[in-house]
Amino acid sequence: MTSESLAEASGIQRSLLSQLETGSKRVNVDHLLLLARVFNCHPGDLMRSPEDDFSELSKLFEGIPETEREKALKLLSAFSEDNSKST
């Protein structure tokens, strides 16, 4: 999605979106609600950090039996390869 199409879909000016993205302007609740509506997600999902995702993955991985961990790693690797091919 381009910044122009996001601006149009959310009703947030493109210049403001740029400021929000770079951190020069703080995100407020109204912005979160508008963006969450566009992305069809919970506003809190937009505030997740990569560290949150890593922590969750780590906990999930710890719950996998040792004998199954290699399969899980191969699956994650396949997702990663698919993603790098599509970008």
XYZ file of C-alpha atoms in Angstrom:
87
model
C 0.000 0.000 0.000
C 1.397 3.386 -0.911
C 1.375 6.337 1.452
C -1.026 8.044 -0.928
C -3.511 5.166 -0.832
C -3.136 4.889 2.957
C -3.816 8.603 3.300
C -6.904 8.279 1.144
C -8.209 5.178 2.942
C -7.570 6.524 6.446
C -8.406 10.173 5.959
C -5.020 11.147 7.424
C -3.007 13.618 5.357
C 0.023 12.119 3.636
C 2.355 14.667 5.245
C 1.053 13.702 8.701
C 1.488 10.000 7.907
C 5.106 10.720 7.026
C 5.618 12.551 10.331
C 4.031 9.664 12.246
C 6.236 7.166 10.439
C 9.464 9.048 11.169
C 8.481 9.763 14.764
C 8.566 13.526 14.351
C 4.883 13.581 15.336
C 3.334 11.431 18.062
C 0.567 8.986 17.212
C -2.683 9.658 19.031
C -5.688 7.431 19.650
C -7.624 8.896 16.732
C -4.792 8.030 14.334
C -4.616 4.487 15.706
C -8.339 3.969 15.300
C -8.313 5.240 11.711
C -5.322 3.105 10.750
C -6.682 0.015 12.514
C -9.891 0.360 10.529
C -7.897 0.465 7.270
C -5.792 -2.566 8.211
C -8.740 -4.406 9.767
C -6.919 -5.044 13.030
C -7.026 -4.087 16.692
C -5.368 -0.711 17.408
C -3.024 -2.437 19.861
C -1.661 -4.586 17.038
C -0.248 -1.430 15.471
C 1.761 -0.727 18.611
C 3.541 -4.093 18.770
C 7.298 -4.020 18.571
C 9.577 -6.636 16.999
C 10.705 -7.478 20.538
C 7.106 -8.415 21.410
C 6.992 -10.778 18.446
C 10.384 -12.280 19.298
C 9.322 -12.855 22.900
C 6.121 -14.572 21.792
C 7.986 -16.751 19.272
C 10.540 -17.678 21.907
C 7.828 -18.793 24.345
C 6.096 -20.814 21.644
C 9.364 -22.447 20.597
C 10.140 -23.423 24.192
C 6.808 -25.256 24.293
C 7.723 -27.436 21.314
C 9.217 -30.834 22.192
C 12.926 -31.153 21.321
C 12.101 -33.806 18.728
C 9.815 -31.397 16.841
C 11.914 -28.215 16.976
C 13.803 -28.938 13.754
C 10.482 -29.176 11.887
C 9.407 -25.832 13.343
C 12.681 -24.205 12.282
C 12.315 -25.570 8.747
C 8.778 -24.213 8.569
C 9.891 -20.759 9.730
C 12.756 -20.857 7.251
C 10.332 -21.657 4.422
C 8.142 -18.691 5.410
C 11.201 -16.462 5.459
C 12.312 -17.643 2.010
C 8.811 -17.123 0.592
C 8.749 -13.611 2.016
C 12.145 -12.675 0.579
C 11.071 -13.905 -2.878
C 7.937 -11.753 -2.834
C 9.755 -8.535 -1.881
